[in-house]
Tab-separated table of C-alpha atoms and ligand atoms in Angstrom:
chain	number	residue	atom	x	y	z
R	20	MET	CA	0.000	0.000	0.000
R	21	SER	CA	1.314	3.443	-0.768
R	22	GLY	CA	-0.237	6.752	0.203
R	23	ASN	CA	-3.974	6.451	-0.070
R	24	THR	CA	-4.079	3.741	-2.722
R	25	SER	CA	-3.386	0.015	-2.589
R	26	GLN	CA	-2.311	-2.200	-5.498
R	27	LEU	CA	-3.325	-5.746	-6.284
R	28	GLN	CA	-1.353	-7.929	-8.674
R	29	VAL	CA	-3.597	-10.496	-10.334
R	30	ASP	CA	-3.078	-12.408	-13.626
R	31	GLY	CA	-0.068	-10.192	-14.366
R	32	LYS	CA	-2.189	-7.056	-14.045
R	33	THR	CA	-1.776	-4.358	-11.381
R	34	VAL	CA	-5.047	-2.963	-10.084
R	35	ASP	CA	-5.034	0.319	-8.128
R	36	MET	CA	-7.683	0.653	-5.425
R	37	ALA	CA	-8.328	3.760	-3.355
R	38	ILE	CA	-7.961	3.615	0.434
R	39	LYS	CA	-10.692	5.577	2.237
R	40	SER	CA	-10.252	6.638	5.843
R	41	GLY	CA	-12.994	7.393	8.345
R	42	SER	CA	-12.964	9.804	11.298
R	43	VAL	CA	-11.797	6.981	13.599
R	44	GLY	CA	-11.186	3.256	13.214
R	45	PRO	CA	-9.928	1.050	10.344
R	46	SER	CA	-9.626	2.465	6.826
R	47	VAL	CA	-11.186	0.616	3.880
R	48	ILE	CA	-9.951	-0.489	0.480
R	49	ASP	CA	-12.513	0.519	-2.148
R	50	ILE	CA	-12.971	-2.609	-4.295
R	51	ALA	CA	-16.098	-1.406	-6.138
R	52	LYS	CA	-14.326	-1.607	-9.532
R	53	LEU	CA	-12.469	-4.879	-8.830
R	54	TYR	CA	-14.816	-7.113	-10.846
R	55	ALA	CA	-14.832	-4.720	-13.810
R	56	GLN	CA	-11.009	-4.600	-13.795
R	57	THR	CA	-10.203	-8.251	-12.959
R	58	GLY	CA	-13.335	-10.329	-13.631
R	59	MET	CA	-12.988	-11.579	-10.051
R	60	PHE	CA	-15.006	-11.073	-6.863
R	61	THR	CA	-13.681	-10.816	-3.319
R	62	TYR	CA	-14.700	-13.700	-1.069
R	63	ASP	CA	-15.652	-13.045	2.569
R	64	PRO	CA	-18.438	-15.331	3.947
R	65	GLY	CA	-19.680	-13.855	7.244
R	66	PHE	CA	-18.227	-10.481	6.186
R	67	THR	CA	-15.391	-10.657	8.732
R	68	SER	CA	-13.296	-8.196	6.680
R	69	THR	CA	-15.987	-6.340	4.763
R	70	ALA	CA	-17.414	-2.854	5.339
R	71	SER	CA	-20.880	-2.815	3.766
R	72	CYS	CA	-21.482	0.930	4.027
R	73	GLU	CA	-20.337	4.275	5.358
R	74	SER	CA	-22.091	5.310	8.568
R	75	GLN	CA	-21.960	8.098	11.180
R	76	ILE	CA	-24.189	6.472	13.785
R	77	THR	CA	-22.315	3.956	15.955
R	78	TYR	CA	-18.643	3.191	16.390
R	79	ILE	CA	-17.217	0.056	18.040
R	80	ASP	CA	-13.581	-0.591	18.901
R	81	GLY	CA	-13.601	-4.339	19.622
R	82	ASP	CA	-10.074	-4.475	21.009
R	83	ALA	CA	-10.477	-1.490	23.321
R	84	GLY	CA	-14.050	-2.401	24.304
R	85	ILE	CA	-15.394	0.981	23.160
R	86	LEU	CA	-18.975	1.680	22.000
R	87	LEU	CA	-19.984	5.195	20.883
R	88	TYR	CA	-23.433	6.386	19.766
R	89	ARG	CA	-22.826	9.455	17.564
R	90	GLY	CA	-19.474	9.831	19.383
R	91	TYR	CA	-20.837	9.635	22.931
R	92	PRO	CA	-19.550	6.690	25.075
R	93	ILE	CA	-22.267	4.190	25.988
R	94	GLU	CA	-21.237	4.438	29.665
R	95	GLN	CA	-22.056	8.167	29.765
R	96	LEU	CA	-25.352	7.850	27.892
R	97	ALA	CA	-26.465	4.957	30.143
R	98	GLU	CA	-25.452	6.887	33.263
R	99	HIS	CA	-26.862	10.332	32.492
R	100	GLY	CA	-29.585	10.063	29.855
R	101	ASP	CA	-32.777	8.140	29.188
R	102	PHE	CA	-33.747	5.872	26.298
R	103	LEU	CA	-35.750	8.482	24.387
R	104	GLU	CA	-32.783	10.856	24.564
R	105	THR	CA	-30.683	8.068	23.000
R	106	CYS	CA	-33.405	7.588	20.349
R	107	TYR	CA	-33.252	11.287	19.469
R	108	LEU	CA	-29.430	11.172	19.360
R	109	LEU	CA	-29.332	8.120	17.071
R	110	LEU	CA	-31.961	9.582	14.715
R	111	GLU	CA	-30.847	13.221	14.641
R	112	GLY	CA	-27.089	12.949	15.319
R	113	GLU	CA	-27.013	15.389	18.251
R	114	LEU	CA	-28.203	15.350	21.866
R	115	PRO	CA	-31.532	17.197	22.156
R	116	THR	CA	-31.988	20.511	23.951
R	117	ALA	CA	-34.560	20.463	26.741
R	118	ALA	CA	-37.196	21.819	24.339
R	119	GLN	CA	-36.321	19.287	21.637
R	120	LYS	CA	-36.443	16.446	24.171
R	121	ALA	CA	-39.825	17.540	25.513
R	122	ASP	CA	-41.226	17.751	21.972
R	123	PHE	CA	-39.780	14.338	21.043
R	124	ASP	CA	-41.173	12.698	24.196
R	125	TYR	CA	-44.567	14.304	23.502
R	126	ARG	CA	-44.659	13.047	19.907
R	127	VAL	CA	-43.546	9.511	20.759
R	128	THR	CA	-46.038	9.314	23.631
R	129	ARG	CA	-48.904	10.227	21.313
R	130	HIS	CA	-48.121	7.470	18.853
R	131	THR	CA	-48.140	4.617	21.395
R	132	MET	CA	-51.668	3.337	20.667
R	133	VAL	CA	-52.072	0.809	17.855
R	134	HIS	CA	-55.055	0.517	15.479
R	135	GLU	CA	-57.830	-1.286	17.382
R	136	GLN	CA	-58.078	-3.869	14.580
R	137	MET	CA	-54.574	-5.083	15.527
R	138	ALA	CA	-56.026	-6.607	18.691
R	139	ARG	CA	-58.094	-8.883	16.450
R	140	PHE	CA	-54.979	-9.668	14.396
R	141	PHE	CA	-53.362	-10.995	17.591
R	142	HIS	CA	-56.287	-13.327	18.241
R	143	GLY	CA	-55.308	-15.326	15.171
R	144	PHE	CA	-52.330	-16.760	17.062
R	145	ARG	CA	-52.314	-19.749	19.404
R	146	ARG	CA	-51.882	-18.700	23.026
R	147	ASP	CA	-48.634	-20.664	23.194
R	148	ALA	CA	-47.122	-18.840	20.188
R	149	HIS	CA	-43.567	-17.624	20.843
R	150	PRO	CA	-43.797	-13.841	21.401
R	151	MET	CA	-41.067	-13.297	18.788
R	152	ALA	CA	-43.250	-15.033	16.172
R	153	ILE	CA	-45.998	-12.564	17.074
R	154	MET	CA	-43.556	-9.620	16.896
R	155	VAL	CA	-42.246	-10.539	13.433
R	156	ALA	CA	-45.838	-10.778	12.189
R	157	SER	CA	-47.286	-7.753	13.959
R	158	ILE	CA	-44.454	-5.354	13.095
R	159	GLY	CA	-44.818	-6.381	9.439
R	160	ALA	CA	-48.589	-5.980	9.791
R	161	LEU	CA	-48.120	-2.305	10.763
R	162	SER	CA	-47.659	-1.631	7.021
R	163	ALA	CA	-51.210	-2.949	6.535
R	164	PHE	CA	-52.578	-0.366	8.977
R	165	TYR	CA	-50.451	2.720	8.339
R	166	HIS	CA	-50.441	3.149	4.555
R	167	ASP	CA	-50.006	6.917	5.003
R	168	SER	CA	-46.382	6.462	6.122
R	169	THR	CA	-45.001	3.909	3.685
R	170	ASP	CA	-43.778	6.222	0.895
R	171	ILE	CA	-40.029	6.151	1.597
R	172	SER	CA	-39.344	8.999	-0.850
R	173	ASP	CA	-41.295	11.412	1.376
R	174	PRO	CA	-39.196	12.690	4.327
R	175	HIS	CA	-42.344	13.499	6.301
R	176	GLN	CA	-43.678	9.948	5.884
R	177	ARG	CA	-40.251	8.549	6.832
R	178	MET	CA	-40.362	10.606	10.033
R	179	ILE	CA	-43.931	9.527	10.876
R	180	ALA	CA	-43.127	5.846	10.232
R	181	SER	CA	-40.051	6.171	12.464
R	182	MET	CA	-42.009	7.752	15.313
R	183	ARG	CA	-44.774	5.177	14.924
R	184	MET	CA	-42.364	2.257	15.244
R	185	ILE	CA	-40.444	3.672	18.217
R	186	ALA	CA	-43.793	4.337	19.920
R	187	LYS	CA	-45.794	1.269	18.901
R	188	VAL	CA	-43.283	-1.572	19.182
R	189	PRO	CA	-43.457	-1.448	23.026
R	190	THR	CA	-47.260	-1.610	22.803
R	191	LEU	CA	-47.055	-4.607	20.446
R	192	ALA	CA	-44.444	-6.226	22.724
R	193	ALA	CA	-46.681	-5.832	25.770
R	194	MET	CA	-49.653	-7.155	23.771
R	195	ALA	CA	-47.587	-10.185	22.690
R	196	TYR	CA	-46.782	-10.887	26.344
R	197	LYS	CA	-50.358	-10.361	27.558
R	198	TYR	CA	-51.722	-12.576	24.778
R	199	THR	CA	-49.432	-15.481	25.706
R	200	VAL	CA	-50.351	-15.264	29.407
R	201	GLY	CA	-54.072	-14.942	28.658
R	202	GLN	CA	-54.511	-11.526	30.246
R	203	PRO	CA	-56.335	-8.553	28.689
R	204	PHE	CA	-54.330	-5.985	26.757
R	205	VAL	CA	-53.510	-2.833	28.728
R	206	TYR	CA	-53.680	0.470	26.836
R	207	PRO	CA	-50.765	2.934	27.030
R	208	LEU	CA	-51.057	5.807	29.517
R	209	ASN	CA	-49.764	9.186	28.282
R	210	SER	CA	-48.998	10.366	31.805
R	211	LEU	CA	-46.186	7.778	32.116
R	212	ASP	CA	-42.673	7.934	30.682
R	213	TYR	CA	-41.756	5.525	27.883
R	214	THR	CA	-40.376	2.638	29.922
R	215	SER	CA	-42.796	2.967	32.838
R	216	ASN	CA	-45.608	2.876	30.260
R	217	PHE	CA	-44.188	-0.361	28.864
R	218	LEU	CA	-43.860	-1.972	32.304
R	219	ARG	CA	-47.455	-1.039	33.112
R	220	MET	CA	-48.749	-2.412	29.787
R	221	CYS	CA	-46.967	-5.677	30.612
R	222	PHE	CA	-47.747	-6.152	34.286
R	223	ALA	CA	-50.899	-4.159	35.133
R	224	VAL	CA	-54.213	-6.034	35.408
R	225	PRO	CA	-57.710	-4.494	35.384
R	226	ALA	CA	-58.396	-5.944	38.817
R	227	GLU	CA	-56.110	-3.553	40.679
R	228	GLU	CA	-54.008	-0.404	40.494
R	229	TYR	CA	-50.451	-0.928	39.205
R	230	LYS	CA	-47.611	1.179	40.578
R	231	VAL	CA	-44.426	1.247	38.522
R	232	ASN	CA	-41.259	0.647	40.557
R	233	PRO	CA	-39.021	3.590	39.559
R	234	VAL	CA	-35.814	1.646	40.227
R	235	LEU	CA	-36.904	-1.153	37.888
R	236	SER	CA	-38.142	1.322	35.281
R	237	ARG	CA	-34.814	3.173	35.365
R	238	ALA	CA	-32.913	-0.128	35.113
R	239	LEU	CA	-34.976	-1.323	32.138
R	240	ASP	CA	-34.643	2.077	30.469
R	241	ARG	CA	-30.856	1.730	30.815
R	242	ILE	CA	-31.024	-1.801	29.360
R	243	PHE	CA	-32.842	-0.342	26.345
R	244	ILE	CA	-30.047	2.237	25.914
R	245	LEU	CA	-27.443	-0.561	25.913
R	246	HIS	CA	-29.326	-2.462	23.194
R	247	ALA	CA	-30.293	0.505	20.998
R	248	ASP	CA	-27.746	0.173	18.182
R	249	HIS	CA	-24.577	-1.696	17.355
R	250	GLU	CA	-23.123	-0.784	13.947
R	251	GLN	CA	-23.628	-3.279	11.092
R	252	ASN	CA	-24.633	-6.398	13.083
R	253	ALA	CA	-26.619	-9.164	11.359
R	254	SER	CA	-30.096	-7.733	11.975
R	255	THR	CA	-29.093	-4.170	11.070
R	256	SER	CA	-27.497	-5.451	7.867
R	257	THR	CA	-30.770	-7.294	7.174
R	258	VAL	CA	-32.726	-4.055	7.597
R	259	ARG	CA	-30.336	-2.202	5.283
R	260	LEU	CA	-30.504	-4.924	2.620
R	261	ALA	CA	-34.309	-5.072	2.793
R	262	GLY	CA	-34.473	-1.257	2.674
R	263	SER	CA	-32.121	-1.094	-0.326
R	264	SER	CA	-34.883	-2.616	-2.467
R	265	GLY	CA	-37.267	0.207	-1.487
R	266	ALA	CA	-39.385	-1.974	0.819
R	267	ASN	CA	-41.510	0.019	3.288
R	268	PRO	CA	-39.936	0.693	6.720
R	269	PHE	CA	-42.328	-1.563	8.644
R	270	ALA	CA	-41.403	-4.523	6.405
R	271	CYS	CA	-37.687	-3.751	6.833
R	272	ILE	CA	-37.947	-3.660	10.635
R	273	ALA	CA	-39.928	-6.926	10.540
R	274	ALA	CA	-37.034	-8.457	8.560
R	275	GLY	CA	-34.554	-7.216	11.170
R	276	THR	CA	-36.751	-8.673	13.929
R	277	ALA	CA	-36.708	-12.070	12.237
R	278	CYS	CA	-32.916	-12.008	12.003
R	279	LEU	CA	-32.446	-10.841	15.612
R	280	TRP	CA	-34.429	-13.880	16.798
R	281	GLY	CA	-31.550	-16.253	15.995
R	282	PRO	CA	-29.698	-17.713	19.053
R	283	ALA	CA	-26.333	-16.569	17.636
R	284	HIS	CA	-27.633	-12.992	17.727
R	285	GLY	CA	-30.436	-11.454	19.766
R	286	GLY	CA	-31.822	-14.855	20.721
R	287	ALA	CA	-28.672	-15.420	22.796
R	288	ASN	CA	-30.186	-13.763	25.888
R	289	GLU	CA	-32.959	-16.380	25.956
R	290	ALA	CA	-30.444	-19.147	25.146
R	291	ALA	CA	-27.990	-17.904	27.813
R	292	LEU	CA	-30.595	-18.067	30.577
R	293	LYS	CA	-31.706	-21.524	29.447
R	294	MET	CA	-28.045	-22.566	29.510
R	295	LEU	CA	-27.608	-21.256	33.076
R	296	GLU	CA	-30.765	-23.148	34.107
R	297	GLU	CA	-29.444	-26.314	32.416
R	298	ILE	CA	-26.085	-25.983	34.187
R	299	GLY	CA	-28.134	-25.578	37.376
R	300	SER	CA	-25.320	-25.435	39.896
R	301	VAL	CA	-21.735	-24.295	40.228
R	302	ASP	CA	-20.619	-27.952	40.490
R	303	ASN	CA	-21.730	-28.645	36.907
R	304	ILE	CA	-19.737	-25.781	35.371
R	305	PRO	CA	-16.561	-27.757	34.517
R	306	LYS	CA	-18.625	-30.222	32.462
R	307	TYR	CA	-20.124	-27.419	30.374
R	308	ILE	CA	-16.800	-25.630	29.965
R	309	ALA	CA	-15.422	-28.900	28.552
R	310	LYS	CA	-18.425	-29.196	26.192
R	311	ALA	CA	-17.852	-25.625	24.977
R	312	LYS	CA	-14.211	-26.471	24.188
R	313	ASP	CA	-14.997	-29.785	22.509
R	314	LYS	CA	-14.837	-29.317	18.722
R	315	ASN	CA	-17.145	-32.297	18.255
R	316	ASP	CA	-19.774	-30.814	20.542
R	317	PRO	CA	-21.980	-28.078	19.011
R	318	PHE	CA	-22.542	-26.631	22.503
R	319	ARG	CA	-21.385	-23.042	22.925
R	320	LEU	CA	-21.379	-20.865	26.029
R	321	MET	CA	-24.331	-18.638	25.155
R	322	GLY	CA	-23.693	-15.025	26.094
R	323	PHE	CA	-19.971	-15.449	25.421
R	324	GLY	CA	-17.964	-14.308	22.423
R	325	HIS	CA	-18.498	-11.611	19.846
R	326	ARG	CA	-17.533	-10.980	16.229
R	327	VAL	CA	-16.184	-7.520	17.078
R	328	TYR	CA	-15.445	-7.383	20.807
R	329	LYS	CA	-12.208	-9.240	21.452
R	330	ASN	CA	-12.151	-7.645	24.846
R	331	TYR	CA	-14.927	-7.109	27.368
R	332	ASP	CA	-18.250	-5.963	25.804
R	333	PRO	CA	-18.636	-2.537	27.494
R	334	ARG	CA	-22.375	-3.147	27.639
R	335	ALA	CA	-21.853	-6.361	29.650
R	336	LYS	CA	-20.144	-4.413	32.453
R	337	ILE	CA	-23.067	-1.982	32.732
R	338	MET	CA	-25.484	-4.913	32.420
R	339	GLN	CA	-23.766	-6.725	35.305
R	340	LYS	CA	-24.039	-3.610	37.506
R	341	THR	CA	-27.721	-3.262	36.609
R	342	THR	CA	-28.307	-6.925	37.478
R	343	HIS	CA	-27.051	-6.368	41.026
R	344	GLU	CA	-29.116	-3.149	41.308
R	345	VAL	CA	-32.327	-4.944	40.287
R	346	LEU	CA	-31.716	-8.001	42.493
R	347	ASN	CA	-31.014	-5.707	45.471
R	348	GLU	CA	-34.170	-3.657	44.805
R	349	LEU	CA	-36.209	-6.862	44.654
R	350	GLY	CA	-34.570	-8.210	47.796
R	351	ILE	CA	-33.225	-11.243	45.942
R	352	LYS	CA	-30.213	-12.081	48.055
R	353	ASP	CA	-28.944	-15.321	46.565
R	354	ASP	CA	-30.062	-16.008	43.032
R	355	PRO	CA	-28.664	-19.448	42.107
R	356	LEU	CA	-28.557	-18.442	38.435
R	357	LEU	CA	-26.452	-15.414	39.299
R	358	ASP	CA	-24.111	-17.603	41.339
R	359	VAL	CA	-23.682	-19.912	38.336
R	360	ALA	CA	-23.188	-16.928	35.983
R	361	VAL	CA	-20.564	-15.245	38.174
R	362	GLU	CA	-18.639	-18.507	38.700
R	363	LEU	CA	-18.942	-19.478	35.014
R	364	GLU	CA	-17.546	-16.078	34.022
R	365	ARG	CA	-14.692	-16.388	36.544
R	366	ILE	CA	-13.706	-19.865	35.334
R	367	ALA	CA	-14.080	-19.054	31.624
R	368	LEU	CA	-11.999	-15.872	31.883
R	369	SER	CA	-9.150	-17.819	33.443
R	370	ASP	CA	-9.342	-20.743	30.983
R	371	GLU	CA	-6.681	-20.876	28.260
R	372	TYR	CA	-9.251	-21.734	25.526
R	373	PHE	CA	-11.371	-18.638	26.176
R	374	ILE	CA	-8.333	-16.414	26.639
R	375	GLU	CA	-6.758	-17.602	23.380
R	376	LYS	CA	-10.034	-17.185	21.449
R	377	LYS	CA	-10.745	-13.864	23.208
R	378	LEU	CA	-14.161	-14.956	24.388
R	379	TYR	CA	-15.679	-12.590	26.947
R	380	PRO	CA	-19.211	-12.194	28.253
R	381	ASN	CA	-21.337	-10.164	25.853
R	382	ILE	CA	-24.444	-8.123	26.523
R	383	ASP	CA	-26.606	-11.255	26.532
R	384	PHE	CA	-24.819	-12.991	29.389
R	385	TYR	CA	-26.326	-11.048	32.288
R	386	SER	CA	-29.434	-9.544	30.697
R	387	GLY	CA	-31.503	-12.714	31.128
R	388	ILE	CA	-30.975	-12.862	34.896
R	389	THR	CA	-32.108	-9.242	35.220
R	390	LEU	CA	-35.158	-9.581	32.998
R	391	LYS	CA	-36.236	-12.806	34.720
R	392	ALA	CA	-35.962	-11.086	38.115
R	393	MET	CA	-38.163	-8.277	36.746
R	394	GLY	CA	-40.863	-10.837	35.968
R	395	PHE	CA	-40.381	-11.355	32.224
R	396	PRO	CA	-40.556	-14.950	30.985
R	397	THR	CA	-37.506	-16.167	29.036
R	398	SER	CA	-39.513	-16.092	25.794
R	399	MET	CA	-39.847	-12.294	26.150
R	400	PHE	CA	-36.094	-11.553	26.365
R	401	THR	CA	-35.501	-11.176	22.623
R	402	VAL	CA	-38.737	-9.192	22.341
R	403	LEU	CA	-37.183	-6.648	24.734
R	404	PHE	CA	-34.023	-6.637	22.603
R	405	THR	CA	-36.272	-5.986	19.551
R	406	LEU	CA	-38.009	-3.117	21.358
R	407	ALA	CA	-34.685	-1.430	22.103
R	408	ARG	CA	-33.022	-2.143	18.749
R	409	THR	CA	-35.954	-0.774	16.720
R	410	VAL	CA	-34.533	2.754	16.961
R	411	GLY	CA	-31.089	1.580	15.818
R	412	TRP	CA	-32.577	-0.225	12.840
R	413	ILE	CA	-34.626	2.852	11.925
R	414	ALA	CA	-31.664	5.227	12.275
R	415	GLN	CA	-29.536	2.982	10.046
R	416	TRP	CA	-32.387	2.540	7.530
R	417	LYS	CA	-32.938	6.343	7.443
R	418	GLU	CA	-29.201	6.958	6.912
R	419	MET	CA	-29.178	4.495	4.012
R	420	ILE	CA	-32.348	5.909	2.365
R	421	GLU	CA	-30.984	9.461	2.628
R	422	ASP	CA	-27.578	8.477	1.175
R	423	PRO	CA	-27.582	9.749	-2.444
R	424	SER	CA	-25.151	6.976	-3.451
R	425	GLN	CA	-27.476	4.257	-2.107
R	426	ARG	CA	-28.328	1.408	-4.511
R	427	ILE	CA	-29.860	-2.058	-4.118
R	428	GLY	CA	-27.586	-4.478	-2.277
R	429	ARG	CA	-26.781	-7.486	-4.472
R	430	PRO	CA	-23.739	-9.611	-3.441
R	431	ARG	CA	-22.264	-12.186	-5.866
R	432	GLN	CA	-20.912	-15.691	-5.158
R	433	LEU	CA	-18.218	-18.299	-5.772
R	434	TYR	CA	-20.140	-20.907	-7.810
R	435	THR	CA	-19.027	-24.496	-7.174
R	436	GLY	CA	-22.106	-26.249	-8.557
R	437	ALA	CA	-22.541	-28.256	-11.775
R	438	PRO	CA	-21.312	-26.620	-15.006
R	439	GLN	CA	-23.938	-26.407	-17.791
R	440	ARG	CA	-25.334	-29.822	-18.826
R	441	ASP	CA	-28.305	-31.032	-20.966
R	442	TYR	CA	-31.660	-32.268	-19.686
R	443	THR	CA	-32.032	-36.085	-19.516
R	444	PRO	CA	-35.555	-37.429	-20.103
R	445	ILE	CA	-36.821	-39.359	-17.089
R	446	GLY	CA	-36.837	-42.660	-18.983
R	447	ARG	CA	-33.078	-42.408	-19.510
R	448	ARG	CA	-32.014	-41.476	-15.914
D	513	SDX	C1	-25.238	-10.237	19.798
D	513	SDX	O1	-22.800	-8.360	15.931
D	513	SDX	C2	-23.294	-7.731	16.987
D	513	SDX	O2	-22.988	-6.587	17.260
D	513	SDX	C3	-24.325	-8.537	17.784
D	513	SDX	C4	-24.802	-7.892	19.074
D	513	SDX	C5	-25.606	-6.652	18.809
D	513	SDX	O3	-25.685	-5.811	19.729
D	513	SDX	O4	-26.238	-6.552	17.718
D	513	SDX	O5	-23.681	-7.578	19.897
D	513	SDX	C6	-25.720	-8.832	19.838
D	513	SDX	O6	-25.642	-10.957	18.935
D	513	SDX	C7	-24.182	-10.676	20.785
D	513	SDX	C8	-23.681	-12.141	20.518
D	513	SDX	C9	-24.703	-13.105	21.110
D	513	SDX	N1	-24.410	-14.486	20.715
D	513	SDX	C10	-23.997	-15.400	21.609
D	513	SDX	O7	-23.709	-15.137	22.771
D	513	SDX	C11	-23.938	-16.823	21.063
D	513	SDX	C12	-22.616	-17.469	21.476
D	513	SDX	N2	-21.550	-16.795	20.780
D	513	SDX	C13	-21.181	-17.291	19.494
D	513	SDX	O8	-21.993	-18.116	18.796
D	513	SDX	C14	-20.154	-16.457	18.748
D	513	SDX	O9	-19.242	-16.015	19.648
D	513	SDX	C15	-20.693	-15.294	17.939
D	513	SDX	C16	-21.765	-15.709	17.011
D	513	SDX	C17	-21.197	-14.232	18.838
D	513	SDX	C18	-19.512	-14.722	17.124
D	513	SDX	O10	-19.181	-15.671	16.205
D	513	SDX	P1	-17.908	-15.446	15.225
D	513	SDX	O11	-17.374	-14.084	15.307
D	513	SDX	O12	-18.288	-15.969	13.884
D	513	SDX	O13	-16.830	-16.338	15.914
D	513	SDX	P2	-16.650	-17.842	15.563
D	513	SDX	O14	-17.974	-18.532	15.618
D	513	SDX	O15	-15.849	-17.920	14.315
D	513	SDX	O16	-15.795	-18.342	16.809
D	513	SDX	C19	-14.406	-18.124	16.835
D	513	SDX	C20	-13.883	-19.306	17.640
D	513	SDX	C21	-14.415	-20.642	17.124
D	513	SDX	O17	-13.435	-21.607	17.427
D	513	SDX	P3	-12.488	-22.099	16.170
D	513	SDX	O18	-13.434	-22.621	15.103
D	513	SDX	O19	-11.710	-20.876	15.751
D	513	SDX	O20	-11.649	-23.189	16.786
D	513	SDX	O21	-14.351	-19.176	18.993
D	513	SDX	C22	-15.207	-20.281	19.303
D	513	SDX	C23	-15.621	-20.920	17.995
D	513	SDX	O22	-15.853	-22.299	18.161
D	513	SDX	N3	-16.346	-19.711	19.995
D	513	SDX	C24	-16.917	-20.225	21.084
D	513	SDX	C25	-17.946	-19.333	21.423
D	513	SDX	N4	-17.984	-18.341	20.535
D	513	SDX	C26	-17.007	-18.568	19.647
D	513	SDX	N5	-16.643	-21.325	21.805
D	513	SDX	C27	-17.444	-21.549	22.885
D	513	SDX	N6	-18.457	-20.738	23.272
D	513	SDX	C28	-18.731	-19.625	22.572
D	513	SDX	N7	-19.715	-18.825	22.951
């Protein structure tokens, strides 16, 4: 590499490719013209070395364990702000003034109700449907109810669709929970803040008054901040790819929700808690550590490892602190799952295998313990991740739609199938 270009020698040809640098972090080699100049593609399954876009929203330094939303460290945002402030920051690029925050809160609050017909849509599901199945369907179904905000070429409609999703996804999430436990839906209450409103929609019942615990509401609000965005992860890349075809925003967020559900991604919080329950006691930990290290065993320590973080996930540290805060508030002195989690982390972090492969707890390792203590069933954990990540998906979708150089995403392949051959009639096969 010389200066700001790199050269590739292939088939006796030298191909010059520009090197583009960002404001911070790794530079990129622009290979857009590689196929035209060489007739070859690059090959990077899993995109371990591929930047799919230019973005100004979130920056991660995996080695240093740094996560910035629009340049602000996640630790400071989680400590000092609330989730709707983070939503405004991710969408608009700057922290809101007091007036801007008040206006944003007001507008989100007044979009929290869903069309009354959606309640009937829910009743098409079995009561034992997984809440994530309901979320994938109901978020996609929003495009059937809100036609007036599906024209992506209209900035006003893009803004309305964005506000609607940030405001309505918690209502749909609470409805998904209520439906699976057979309790009546609870309407949003405009007098409550965003996260308190969500807790009330989940846990209030018509038979008695419900008082939101401010410590739990603050803790959950902080958990939403931690989950709000994370650069070009699998579900965000899904949203961008779906959006690149011009699909409406509700459909794109439904696609991201489907991708997040996977246990290697957002489904890991549910899988991590199930793993802790399966391990059951500190005595069983060595057996599971051995399984995780056994190449012939598909078992992995759920909540451990990350494609980018090769050091501690900064969110996991804040998550761990929040776990203790919630357990203390609820008077849970000795949670056996927490004992297993703390001991599992201690053993794993001192084990050569995990050190060599740089496997640390990620955000999903402690979140399940906290959410379970708050009263959420395991099946709701990824729904809560979906609720929080909706704003990140929307901010990334908006950035892509507003990028004048945006075009449909269409990767190529290395074909290793059969070369062309002629059809054989069935009688001669
Ligand atoms: C999230 O991308 C994001 O930003 C995601 C996320 C977000 O906010 O959007 O941060 C949210 O999805 C967090 C990750 C949640 N997933 C899990 O906790 C599931 C368990 N972790 C893994 O499956 C895995 O670590 C991934 C999927 C997270 C990362 O996979 P990579 O980067 O493809 O790494 P890999 O699978 O190639 O593993 C590298 C090595 C392998 O060993 P070798 O083949 O090199 O010998 O590490 C091993 C793996 O076998 N390994 C593990 C392990 N994770 C990786 N071994 C045991 N337990 C694990 N958890």
